[in-house]
Tab-separated table of C-alpha atoms in Angstrom:
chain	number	residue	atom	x	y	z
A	1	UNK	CA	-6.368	-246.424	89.928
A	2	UNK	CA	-8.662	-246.968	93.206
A	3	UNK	CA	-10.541	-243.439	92.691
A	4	UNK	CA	-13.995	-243.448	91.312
A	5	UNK	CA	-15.320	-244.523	87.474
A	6	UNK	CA	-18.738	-243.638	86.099
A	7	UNK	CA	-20.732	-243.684	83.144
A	8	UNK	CA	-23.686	-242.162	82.003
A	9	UNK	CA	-27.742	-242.531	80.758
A	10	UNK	CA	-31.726	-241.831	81.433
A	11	UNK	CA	-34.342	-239.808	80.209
A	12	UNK	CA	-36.210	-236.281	82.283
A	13	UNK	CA	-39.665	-234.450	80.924
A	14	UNK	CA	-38.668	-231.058	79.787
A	15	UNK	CA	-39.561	-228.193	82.491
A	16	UNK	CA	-42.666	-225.691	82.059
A	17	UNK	CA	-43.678	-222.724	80.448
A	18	UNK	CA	-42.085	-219.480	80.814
A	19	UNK	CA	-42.564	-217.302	83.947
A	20	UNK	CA	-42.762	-213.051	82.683
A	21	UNK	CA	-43.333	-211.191	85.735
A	22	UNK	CA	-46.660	-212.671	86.793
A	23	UNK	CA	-47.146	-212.215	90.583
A	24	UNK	CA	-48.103	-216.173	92.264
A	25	UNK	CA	-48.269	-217.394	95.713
A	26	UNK	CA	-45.348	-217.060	97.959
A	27	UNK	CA	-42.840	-219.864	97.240
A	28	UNK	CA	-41.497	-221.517	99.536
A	29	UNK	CA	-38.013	-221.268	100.784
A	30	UNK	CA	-37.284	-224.427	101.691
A	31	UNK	CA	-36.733	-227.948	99.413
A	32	UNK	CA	-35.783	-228.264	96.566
A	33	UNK	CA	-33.997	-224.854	96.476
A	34	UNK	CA	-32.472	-224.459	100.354
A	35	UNK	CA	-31.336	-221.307	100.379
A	36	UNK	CA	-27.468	-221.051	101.448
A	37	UNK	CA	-26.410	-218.627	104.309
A	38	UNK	CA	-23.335	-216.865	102.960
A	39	UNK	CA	-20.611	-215.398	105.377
A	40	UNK	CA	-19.266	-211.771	104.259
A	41	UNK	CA	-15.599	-213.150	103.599
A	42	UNK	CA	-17.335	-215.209	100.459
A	43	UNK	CA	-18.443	-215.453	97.032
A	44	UNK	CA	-18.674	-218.608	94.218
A	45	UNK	CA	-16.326	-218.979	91.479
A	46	UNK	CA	-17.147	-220.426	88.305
A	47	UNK	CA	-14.970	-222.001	85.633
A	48	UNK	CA	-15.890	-222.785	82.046
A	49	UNK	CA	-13.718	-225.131	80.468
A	50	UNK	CA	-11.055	-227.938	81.120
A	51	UNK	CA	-10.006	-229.876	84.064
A	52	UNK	CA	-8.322	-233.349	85.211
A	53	UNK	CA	-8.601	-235.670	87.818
A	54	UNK	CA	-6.441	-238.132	88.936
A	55	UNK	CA	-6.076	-239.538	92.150
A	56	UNK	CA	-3.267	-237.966	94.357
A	57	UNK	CA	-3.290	-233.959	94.046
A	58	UNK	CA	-0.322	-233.533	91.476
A	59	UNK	CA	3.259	-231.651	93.065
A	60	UNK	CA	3.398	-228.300	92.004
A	61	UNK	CA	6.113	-228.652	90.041
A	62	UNK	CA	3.946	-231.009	87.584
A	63	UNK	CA	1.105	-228.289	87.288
A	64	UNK	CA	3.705	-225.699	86.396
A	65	UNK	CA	5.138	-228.048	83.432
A	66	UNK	CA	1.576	-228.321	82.319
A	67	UNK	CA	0.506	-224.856	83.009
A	68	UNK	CA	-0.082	-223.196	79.591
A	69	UNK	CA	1.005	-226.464	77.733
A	70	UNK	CA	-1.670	-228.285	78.325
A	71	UNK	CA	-5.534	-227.656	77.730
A	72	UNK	CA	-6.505	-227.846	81.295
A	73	UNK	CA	-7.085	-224.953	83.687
A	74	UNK	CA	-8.688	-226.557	86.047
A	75	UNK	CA	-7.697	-229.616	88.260
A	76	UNK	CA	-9.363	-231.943	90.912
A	77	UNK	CA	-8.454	-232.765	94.614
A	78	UNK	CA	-9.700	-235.666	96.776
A	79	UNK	CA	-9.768	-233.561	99.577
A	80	UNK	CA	-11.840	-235.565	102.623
A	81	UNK	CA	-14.294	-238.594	103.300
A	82	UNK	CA	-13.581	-241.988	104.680
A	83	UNK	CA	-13.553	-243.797	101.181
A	84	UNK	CA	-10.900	-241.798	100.286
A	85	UNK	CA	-8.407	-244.084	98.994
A	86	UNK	CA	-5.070	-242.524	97.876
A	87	UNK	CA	-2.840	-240.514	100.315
A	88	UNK	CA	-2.163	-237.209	99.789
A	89	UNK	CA	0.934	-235.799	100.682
A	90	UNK	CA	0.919	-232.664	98.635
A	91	UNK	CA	-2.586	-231.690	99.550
A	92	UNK	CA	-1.889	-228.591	102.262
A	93	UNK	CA	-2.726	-225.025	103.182
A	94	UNK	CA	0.171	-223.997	101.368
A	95	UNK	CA	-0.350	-226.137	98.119
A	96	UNK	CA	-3.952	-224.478	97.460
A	97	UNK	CA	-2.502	-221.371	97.985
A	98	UNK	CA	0.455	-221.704	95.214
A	99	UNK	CA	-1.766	-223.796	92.836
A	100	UNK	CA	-4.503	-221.334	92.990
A	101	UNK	CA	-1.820	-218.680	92.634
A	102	UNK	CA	-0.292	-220.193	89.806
A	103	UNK	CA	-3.447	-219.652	88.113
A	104	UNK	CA	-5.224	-223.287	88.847
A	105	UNK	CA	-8.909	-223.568	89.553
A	106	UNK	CA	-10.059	-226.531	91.669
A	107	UNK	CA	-12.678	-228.742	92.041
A	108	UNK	CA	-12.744	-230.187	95.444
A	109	UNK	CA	-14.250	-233.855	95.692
A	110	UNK	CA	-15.461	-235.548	98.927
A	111	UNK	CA	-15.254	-239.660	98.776
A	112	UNK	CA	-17.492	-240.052	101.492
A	113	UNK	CA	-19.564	-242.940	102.711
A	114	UNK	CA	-21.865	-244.816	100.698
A	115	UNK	CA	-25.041	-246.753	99.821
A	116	UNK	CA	-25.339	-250.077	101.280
A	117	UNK	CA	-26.393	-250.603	97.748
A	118	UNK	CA	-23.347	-249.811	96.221
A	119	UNK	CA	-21.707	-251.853	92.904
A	120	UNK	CA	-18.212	-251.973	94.444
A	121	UNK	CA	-15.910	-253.169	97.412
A	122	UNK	CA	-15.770	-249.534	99.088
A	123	UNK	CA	-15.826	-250.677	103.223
A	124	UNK	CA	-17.872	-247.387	104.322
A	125	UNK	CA	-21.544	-247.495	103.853
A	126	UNK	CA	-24.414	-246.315	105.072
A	127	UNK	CA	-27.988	-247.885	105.596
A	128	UNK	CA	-30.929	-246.934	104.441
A	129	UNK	CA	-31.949	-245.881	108.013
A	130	UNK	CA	-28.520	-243.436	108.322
A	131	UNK	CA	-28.774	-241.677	105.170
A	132	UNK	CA	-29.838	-238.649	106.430
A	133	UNK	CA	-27.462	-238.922	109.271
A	134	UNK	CA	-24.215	-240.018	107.047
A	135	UNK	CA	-25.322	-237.502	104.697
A	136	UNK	CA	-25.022	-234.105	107.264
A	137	UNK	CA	-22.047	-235.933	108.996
A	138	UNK	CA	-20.045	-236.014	106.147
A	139	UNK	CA	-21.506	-232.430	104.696
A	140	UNK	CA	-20.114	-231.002	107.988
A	141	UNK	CA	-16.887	-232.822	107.340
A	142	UNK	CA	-16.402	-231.567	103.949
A	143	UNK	CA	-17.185	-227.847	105.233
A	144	UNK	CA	-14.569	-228.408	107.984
A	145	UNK	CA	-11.563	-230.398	106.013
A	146	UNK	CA	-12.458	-227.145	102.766
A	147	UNK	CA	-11.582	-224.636	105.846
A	148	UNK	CA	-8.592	-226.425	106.839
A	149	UNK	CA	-7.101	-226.097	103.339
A	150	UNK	CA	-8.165	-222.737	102.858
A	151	UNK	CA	-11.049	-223.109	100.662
A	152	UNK	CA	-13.933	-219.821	101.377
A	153	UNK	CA	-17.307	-220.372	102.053
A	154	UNK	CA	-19.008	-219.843	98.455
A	155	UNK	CA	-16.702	-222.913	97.157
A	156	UNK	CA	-18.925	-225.711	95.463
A	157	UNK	CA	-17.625	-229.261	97.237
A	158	UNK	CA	-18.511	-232.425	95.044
A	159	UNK	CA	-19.836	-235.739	96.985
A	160	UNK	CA	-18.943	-238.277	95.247
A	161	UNK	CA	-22.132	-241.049	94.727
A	162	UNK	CA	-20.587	-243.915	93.613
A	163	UNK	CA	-22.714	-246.469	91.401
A	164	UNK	CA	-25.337	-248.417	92.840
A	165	UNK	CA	-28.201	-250.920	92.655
A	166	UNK	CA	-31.513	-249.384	92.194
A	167	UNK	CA	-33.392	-252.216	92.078
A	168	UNK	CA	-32.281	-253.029	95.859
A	169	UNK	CA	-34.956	-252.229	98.063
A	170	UNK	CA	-34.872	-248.545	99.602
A	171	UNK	CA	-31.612	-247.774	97.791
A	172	UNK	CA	-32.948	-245.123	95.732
A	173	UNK	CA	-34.923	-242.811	98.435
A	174	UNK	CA	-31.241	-243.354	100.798
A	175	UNK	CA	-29.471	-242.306	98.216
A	176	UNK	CA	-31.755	-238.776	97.509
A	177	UNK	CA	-31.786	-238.749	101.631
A	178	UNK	CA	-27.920	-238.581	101.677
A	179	UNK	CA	-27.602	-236.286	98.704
A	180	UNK	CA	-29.908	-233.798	100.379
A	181	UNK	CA	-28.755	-233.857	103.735
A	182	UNK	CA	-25.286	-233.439	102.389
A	183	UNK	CA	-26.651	-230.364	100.220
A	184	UNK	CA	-28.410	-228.881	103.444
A	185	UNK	CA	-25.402	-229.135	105.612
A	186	UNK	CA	-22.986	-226.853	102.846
A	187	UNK	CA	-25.948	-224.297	102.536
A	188	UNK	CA	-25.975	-224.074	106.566
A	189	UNK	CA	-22.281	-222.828	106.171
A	190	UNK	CA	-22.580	-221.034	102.676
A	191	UNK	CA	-20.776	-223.669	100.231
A	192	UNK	CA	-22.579	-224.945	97.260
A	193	UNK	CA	-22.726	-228.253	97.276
A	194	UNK	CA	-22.551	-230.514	94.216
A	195	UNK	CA	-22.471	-234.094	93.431
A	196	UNK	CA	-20.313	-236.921	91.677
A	197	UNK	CA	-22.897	-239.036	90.013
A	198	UNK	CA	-23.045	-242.337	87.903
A	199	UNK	CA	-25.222	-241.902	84.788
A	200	UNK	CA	-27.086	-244.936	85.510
A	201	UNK	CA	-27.988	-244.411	88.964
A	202	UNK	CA	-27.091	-241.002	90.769
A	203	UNK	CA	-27.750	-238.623	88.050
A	204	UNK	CA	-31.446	-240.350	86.894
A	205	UNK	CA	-32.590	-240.707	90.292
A	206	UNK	CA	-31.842	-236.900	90.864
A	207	UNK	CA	-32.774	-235.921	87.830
A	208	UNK	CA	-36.144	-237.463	88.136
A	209	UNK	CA	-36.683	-235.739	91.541
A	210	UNK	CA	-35.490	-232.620	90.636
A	211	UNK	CA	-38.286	-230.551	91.506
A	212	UNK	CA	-39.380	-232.418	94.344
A	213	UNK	CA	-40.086	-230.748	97.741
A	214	UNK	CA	-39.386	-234.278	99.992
A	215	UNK	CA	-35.496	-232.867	99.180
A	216	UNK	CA	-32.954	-230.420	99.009
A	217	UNK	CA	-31.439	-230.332	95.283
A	218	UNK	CA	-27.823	-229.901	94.885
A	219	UNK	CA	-26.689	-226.799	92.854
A	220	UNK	CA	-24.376	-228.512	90.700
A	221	UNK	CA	-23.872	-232.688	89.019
A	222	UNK	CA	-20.980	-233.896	87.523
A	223	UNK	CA	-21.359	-236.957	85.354
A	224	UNK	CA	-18.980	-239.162	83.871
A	225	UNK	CA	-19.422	-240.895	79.865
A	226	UNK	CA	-16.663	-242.113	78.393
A	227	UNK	CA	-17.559	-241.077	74.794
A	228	UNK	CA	-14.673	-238.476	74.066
A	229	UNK	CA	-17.498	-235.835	73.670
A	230	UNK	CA	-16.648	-232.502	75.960
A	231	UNK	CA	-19.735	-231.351	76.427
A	232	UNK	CA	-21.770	-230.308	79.671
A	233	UNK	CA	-25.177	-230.368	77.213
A	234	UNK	CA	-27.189	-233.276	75.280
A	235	UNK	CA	-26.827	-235.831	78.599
A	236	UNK	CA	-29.003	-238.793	77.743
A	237	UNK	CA	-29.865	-238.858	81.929
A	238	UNK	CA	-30.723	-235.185	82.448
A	239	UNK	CA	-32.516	-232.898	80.583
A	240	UNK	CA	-30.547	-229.833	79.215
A	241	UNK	CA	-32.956	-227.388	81.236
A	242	UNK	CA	-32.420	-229.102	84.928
A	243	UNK	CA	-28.805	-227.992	86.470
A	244	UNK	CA	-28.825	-225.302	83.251
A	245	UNK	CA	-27.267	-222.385	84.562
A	246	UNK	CA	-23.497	-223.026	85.141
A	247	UNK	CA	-23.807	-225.912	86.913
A	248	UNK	CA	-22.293	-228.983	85.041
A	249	UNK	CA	-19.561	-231.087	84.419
A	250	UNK	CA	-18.520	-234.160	82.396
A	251	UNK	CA	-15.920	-236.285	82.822
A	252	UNK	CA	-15.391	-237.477	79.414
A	253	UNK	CA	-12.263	-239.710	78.852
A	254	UNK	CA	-11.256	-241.864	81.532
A	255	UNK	CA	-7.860	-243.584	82.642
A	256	UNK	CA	-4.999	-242.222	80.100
A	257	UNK	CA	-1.608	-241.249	80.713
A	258	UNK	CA	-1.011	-237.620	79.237
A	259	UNK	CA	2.844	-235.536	78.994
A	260	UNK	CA	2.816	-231.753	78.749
A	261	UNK	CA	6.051	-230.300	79.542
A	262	UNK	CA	7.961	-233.041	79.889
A	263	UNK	CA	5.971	-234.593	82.810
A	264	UNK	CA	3.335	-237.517	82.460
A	265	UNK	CA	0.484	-238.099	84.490
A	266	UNK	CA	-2.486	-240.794	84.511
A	267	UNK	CA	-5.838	-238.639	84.260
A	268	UNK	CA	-9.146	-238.005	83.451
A	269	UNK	CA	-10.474	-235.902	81.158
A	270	UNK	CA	-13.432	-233.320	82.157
A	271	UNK	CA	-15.118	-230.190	80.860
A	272	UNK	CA	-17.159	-228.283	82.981
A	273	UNK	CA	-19.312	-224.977	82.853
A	274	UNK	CA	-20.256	-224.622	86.709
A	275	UNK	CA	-18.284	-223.697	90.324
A	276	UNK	CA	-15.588	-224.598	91.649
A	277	UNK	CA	-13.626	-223.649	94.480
A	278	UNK	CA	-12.861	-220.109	95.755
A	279	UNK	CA	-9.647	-219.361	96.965
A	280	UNK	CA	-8.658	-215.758	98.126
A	281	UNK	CA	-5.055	-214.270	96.511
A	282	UNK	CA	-2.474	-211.954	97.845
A	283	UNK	CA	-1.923	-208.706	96.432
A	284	UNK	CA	0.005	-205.881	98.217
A	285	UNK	CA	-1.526	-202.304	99.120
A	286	UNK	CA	-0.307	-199.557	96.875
A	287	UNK	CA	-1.221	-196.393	98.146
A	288	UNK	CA	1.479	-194.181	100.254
A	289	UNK	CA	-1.017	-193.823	103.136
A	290	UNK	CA	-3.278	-195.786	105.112
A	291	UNK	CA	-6.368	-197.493	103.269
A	292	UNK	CA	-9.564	-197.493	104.599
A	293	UNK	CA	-11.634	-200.928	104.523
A	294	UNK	CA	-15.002	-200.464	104.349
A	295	UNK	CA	-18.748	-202.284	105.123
A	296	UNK	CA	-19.633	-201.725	101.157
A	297	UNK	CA	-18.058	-201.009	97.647
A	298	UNK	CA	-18.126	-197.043	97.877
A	299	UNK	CA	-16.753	-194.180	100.276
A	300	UNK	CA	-20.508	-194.094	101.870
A	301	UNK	CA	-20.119	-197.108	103.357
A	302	UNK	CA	-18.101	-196.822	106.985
A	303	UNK	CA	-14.800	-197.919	107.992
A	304	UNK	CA	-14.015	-200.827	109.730
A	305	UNK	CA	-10.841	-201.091	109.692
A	306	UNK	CA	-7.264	-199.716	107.785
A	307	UNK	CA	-4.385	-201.502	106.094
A	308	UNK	CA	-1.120	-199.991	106.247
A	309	UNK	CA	0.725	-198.925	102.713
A	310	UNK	CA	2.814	-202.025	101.038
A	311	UNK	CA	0.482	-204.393	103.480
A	312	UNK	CA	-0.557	-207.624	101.805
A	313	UNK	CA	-4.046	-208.162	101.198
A	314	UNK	CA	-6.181	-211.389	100.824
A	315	UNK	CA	-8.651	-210.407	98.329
A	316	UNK	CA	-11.838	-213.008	98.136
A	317	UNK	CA	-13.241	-211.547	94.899
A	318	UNK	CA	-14.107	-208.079	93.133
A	319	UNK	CA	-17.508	-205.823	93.072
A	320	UNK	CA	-18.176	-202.747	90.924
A	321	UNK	CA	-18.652	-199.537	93.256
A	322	UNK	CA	-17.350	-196.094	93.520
A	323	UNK	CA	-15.417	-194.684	90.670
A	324	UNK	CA	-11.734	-194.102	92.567
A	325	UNK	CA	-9.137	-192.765	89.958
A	326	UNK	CA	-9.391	-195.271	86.513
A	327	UNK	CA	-11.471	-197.858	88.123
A	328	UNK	CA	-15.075	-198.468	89.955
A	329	UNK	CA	-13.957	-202.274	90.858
A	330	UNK	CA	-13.908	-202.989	94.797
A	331	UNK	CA	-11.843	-205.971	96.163
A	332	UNK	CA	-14.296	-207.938	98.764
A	333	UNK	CA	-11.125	-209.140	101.704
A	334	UNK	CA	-10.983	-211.885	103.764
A	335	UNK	CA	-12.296	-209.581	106.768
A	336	UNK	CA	-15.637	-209.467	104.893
A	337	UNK	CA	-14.646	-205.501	103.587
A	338	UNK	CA	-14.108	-203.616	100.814
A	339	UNK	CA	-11.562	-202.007	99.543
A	340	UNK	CA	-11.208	-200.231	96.381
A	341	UNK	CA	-8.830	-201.258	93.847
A	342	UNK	CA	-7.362	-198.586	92.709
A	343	UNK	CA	-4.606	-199.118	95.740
A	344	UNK	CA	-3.832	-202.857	95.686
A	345	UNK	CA	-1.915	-204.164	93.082
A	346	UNK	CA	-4.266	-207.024	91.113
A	347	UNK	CA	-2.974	-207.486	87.791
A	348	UNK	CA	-6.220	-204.009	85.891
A	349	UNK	CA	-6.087	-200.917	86.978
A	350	UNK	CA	-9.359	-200.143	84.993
A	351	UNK	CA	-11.461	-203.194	85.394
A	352	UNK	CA	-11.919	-206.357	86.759
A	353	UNK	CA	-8.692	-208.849	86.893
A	354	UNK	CA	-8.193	-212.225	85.095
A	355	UNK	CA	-7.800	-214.564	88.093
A	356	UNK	CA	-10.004	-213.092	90.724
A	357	UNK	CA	-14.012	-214.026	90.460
A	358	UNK	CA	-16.449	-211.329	90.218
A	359	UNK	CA	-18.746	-211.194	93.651
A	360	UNK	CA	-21.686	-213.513	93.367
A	361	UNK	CA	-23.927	-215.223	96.269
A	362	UNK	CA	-26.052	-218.010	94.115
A	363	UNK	CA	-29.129	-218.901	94.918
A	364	UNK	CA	-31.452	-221.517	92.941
A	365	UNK	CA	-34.590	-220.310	91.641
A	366	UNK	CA	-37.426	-221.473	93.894
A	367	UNK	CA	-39.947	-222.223	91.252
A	368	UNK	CA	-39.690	-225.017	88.283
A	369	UNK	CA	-40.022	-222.645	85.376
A	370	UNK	CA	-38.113	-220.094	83.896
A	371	UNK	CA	-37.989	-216.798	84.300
A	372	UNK	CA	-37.027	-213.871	82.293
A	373	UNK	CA	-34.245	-211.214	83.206
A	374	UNK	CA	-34.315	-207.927	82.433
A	375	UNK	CA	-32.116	-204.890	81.331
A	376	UNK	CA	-33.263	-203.182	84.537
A	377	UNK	CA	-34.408	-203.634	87.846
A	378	UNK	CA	-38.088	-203.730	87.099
A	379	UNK	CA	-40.728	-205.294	84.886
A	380	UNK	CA	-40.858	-202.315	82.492
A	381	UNK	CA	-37.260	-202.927	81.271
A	382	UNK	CA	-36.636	-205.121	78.272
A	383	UNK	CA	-36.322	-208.907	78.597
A	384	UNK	CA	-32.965	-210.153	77.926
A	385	UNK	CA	-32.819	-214.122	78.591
A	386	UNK	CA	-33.950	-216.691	80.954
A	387	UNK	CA	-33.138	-218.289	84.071
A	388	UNK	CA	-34.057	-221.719	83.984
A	389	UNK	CA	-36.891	-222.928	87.000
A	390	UNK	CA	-34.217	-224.533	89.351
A	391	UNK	CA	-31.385	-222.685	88.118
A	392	UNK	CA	-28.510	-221.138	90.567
A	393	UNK	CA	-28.927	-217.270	89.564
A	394	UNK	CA	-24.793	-215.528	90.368
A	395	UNK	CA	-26.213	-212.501	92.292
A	396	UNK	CA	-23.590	-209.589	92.336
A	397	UNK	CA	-25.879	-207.386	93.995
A	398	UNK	CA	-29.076	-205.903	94.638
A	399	UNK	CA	-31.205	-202.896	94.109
A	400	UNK	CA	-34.785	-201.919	95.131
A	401	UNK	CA	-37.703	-201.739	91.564
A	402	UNK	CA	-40.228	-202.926	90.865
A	403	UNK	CA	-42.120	-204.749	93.158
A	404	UNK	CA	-42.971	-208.677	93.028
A	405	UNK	CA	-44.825	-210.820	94.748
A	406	UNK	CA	-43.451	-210.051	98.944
A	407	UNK	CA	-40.508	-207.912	97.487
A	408	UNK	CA	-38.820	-204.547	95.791
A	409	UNK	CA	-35.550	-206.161	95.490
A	410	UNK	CA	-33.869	-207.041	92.161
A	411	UNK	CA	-30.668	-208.876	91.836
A	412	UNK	CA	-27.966	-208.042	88.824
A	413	UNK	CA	-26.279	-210.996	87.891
A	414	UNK	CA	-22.789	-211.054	87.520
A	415	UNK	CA	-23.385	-211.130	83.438
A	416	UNK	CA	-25.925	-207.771	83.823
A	417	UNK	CA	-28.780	-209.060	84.144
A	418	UNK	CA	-31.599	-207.792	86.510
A	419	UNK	CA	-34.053	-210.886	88.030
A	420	UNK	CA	-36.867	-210.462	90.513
A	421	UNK	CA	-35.328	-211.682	93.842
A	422	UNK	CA	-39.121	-213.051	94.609
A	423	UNK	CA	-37.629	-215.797	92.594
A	424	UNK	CA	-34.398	-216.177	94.153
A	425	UNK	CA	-33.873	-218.404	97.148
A	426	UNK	CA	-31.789	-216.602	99.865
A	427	UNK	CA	-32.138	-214.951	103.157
A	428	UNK	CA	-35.456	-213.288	102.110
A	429	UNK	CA	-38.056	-212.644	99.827
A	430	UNK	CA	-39.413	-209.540	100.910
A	431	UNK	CA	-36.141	-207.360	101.792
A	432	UNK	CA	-32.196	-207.515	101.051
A	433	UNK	CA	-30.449	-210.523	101.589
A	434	UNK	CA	-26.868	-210.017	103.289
A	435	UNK	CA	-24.001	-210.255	102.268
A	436	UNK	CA	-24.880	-209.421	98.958
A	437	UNK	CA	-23.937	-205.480	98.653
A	438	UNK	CA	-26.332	-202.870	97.025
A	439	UNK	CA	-25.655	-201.905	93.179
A	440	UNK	CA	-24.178	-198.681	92.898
């Protein structure tokens, strides 16, 4: 197959001492952790457990043979860049919306150009004195071709670093300049952006830096070793505290053929724990009369708009709010509202629905050690767990306690957790951060 191949290896120092609350000088908001500047109409979606890749995006007759057969749930598209090299003639609008539909997460990966250094016969490259260039060109590309297909800002999009010399001379600080540039330009439109990294080059070389402030760090790697071991921990190139907090994958089998269902395709094999494309899904408004949208998750909040009974809605992801009837879930739409769900017909009536992601606006943690959560917004509350220094914390939504460093604010985590927002990188440090709504 002409897609990419990688294999993996290196060794990273273990991260710092643990963080508890203690107020320190204003960090920056800049590099490493570049805060991303969500739209309302967004929100990440994370996947924990099997995908494939193969090279053309598969018809959707072949994902519904291996639907439920098979032990993927996940599958990859080549869906931009100029070292693309396989056509893709099922790749549309309409095919993201069915697969996603049909119950399909993806994980969108941009060939793009690459290192002048590069081990392979790829015709696109980039010199060292482009790399930053190459890098937001083809960031603002992949934003622009994820659009196209229907993909919502919040979606993680995967560069794909092919393998390359490191002894070459400037090949390793291009490669970093590329990486960040490409990182910066998905956070200027509110994607995550992640990268497609050899073990031997990519992933040590980031690794290494990944607390350096000469460059943006990507929220998410994905790392290929061919040792039949599906795991996103115990990398011999990265540390299991750096990219910790849902924000790995492994491809871990390569070229095979595989037949669920009756249909046989040539993959590989990949586990992740870590984002992957948001798509929004139709439902259809249930109530007899007219539903109010709204700028928040609760009847407080004011209208901005109506959908008509038995209208279809496009809903983006779900937020905990008001109490309507059986349920206090809200359905973010693709207008950027809110609309509660007790009138549109997702699959619970009482709680959040398998299929739709709960609201989350990530943002990595702007210092390099960890820091604890909490059981409640403020330091008094019991710690819980950790974030890791570097970490992508899933905000849901935020609440003023106590008060940190420049700010009040504390973010719940889509698992219940409370964390400091001082340690969050976002819009601010000292107030609310839209479009992140307010915990009821």
């Amino acid at each position: 197959m002409s897609y990419p191949r990688r294999v993996a290896a290196g060794v990273v120092a273990a991260l710092g001492a643990l963080a508890i609350g203690i107020v320190v000088p204003a960090p920056a908001i800049a590099e490493p952790s570049t805060p991303a500047s969500y739209p309302t109409a967004s929100s990440a979606t994370r996947l924990q457990g099997y995908f494939f890749d193969t090279c053309t995006a598969p018809s959707l007759s072949a994902l519904a043979a291996w639907r439920g057969r098979s032990p993927y749930t996940g599958v990859n598209i080549y869906f931009g860049g100029r070292n693309r090299g396989c056509a893709q003639p099922n790749l549309t609008p309409s095919w993201v919306q069915s697969a996603a539909a049909a119950g399909w997460s993806l994980v969108p990966t941009y060939f793009g150009d690459q290192p002048f250094c590069m081990s392979g016969s790829k015709p696109y490259r980039y010199a060292a004195s482009g790399a930053a260039a190459r890098g937001a060109a083809d960031g603002n590309d992949a934003v622009a071709k994820a659009r196209a297909l229907g993909l919502r800002a919040g979606s993680a999009l995967y560069a794909d670093v092919e393998h390359y010399d490191r002894a070459a001379a400037g090949c390793t600080p291009a490669v970093r300049t590329y990486v960040s540039e490409w990182t910066r330009a998905l956070h200027r439109a509110g994607f995550l952006a992640g990268v497609y990294v050899h073990q031997e080059s990519g992933l040590r070389d980031l690794a290494y830096g990944y607390n350096w402030t000469s460059y943006a760090r990507p929220d998410a790697v994905w790392m290929a070793r061919w040792d039949n071991v599906a795991t996103v921990t115990n990398w011999p190139t990265a540390s299991n505290s750096l990219w910790a907090e849902w924000q790995r994958s492994k491809q871990y089998r390569g070229d095979h053929n595989e037949t669920w269902g009756g249909v046989t395709m040539n993959i590989d094999s990949d586990v992740i724990k870590g984002p992957v494309a948001t798509v929004a899904k139709n439902y259809r408004v249930t109530s007899t009369s007219t539903l109010n949208v709204r700028s928040g998750p609760s009847s407080a909040y004011p209208i901005i708009g109506t959908l008509a009974p038995n209208a279809t809605v496009s809903v983006v992801c779900q937020s905990r709010g008001q109490v309507v009837g059986t349920t206090s879930v809200w359905d973010r739409i693709t207008s950027g509202g809110f609309v509660t769900d007790r009138y549109v017909s997702t699959p619970s009536t009482t709680g959040f629905s398998a299929g739709l992601p709960i609201c989350s606006y990530p943002g990595q943690l702007n210092i390099s050690t960890p820091v604890n959560t909490r059981s409640g917004p403020g330091t008094a509350y019991a710690a819980n767990g950790t974030v890791q220094g570097g970490g992508l914390a899933y905000v849901a939504c935020q609440k003023a306690g106590t008060k940190v460093g420049t700010t009040s604010v504390w973010n719940q985590l889509v698992d219940g957790r409370w964390l400091s927002d001082y340690y969050v990188a976002n819009a601010s440090n000292t107030t609310y951060s839209a479009p992140v709504p307010r915990c009821p």
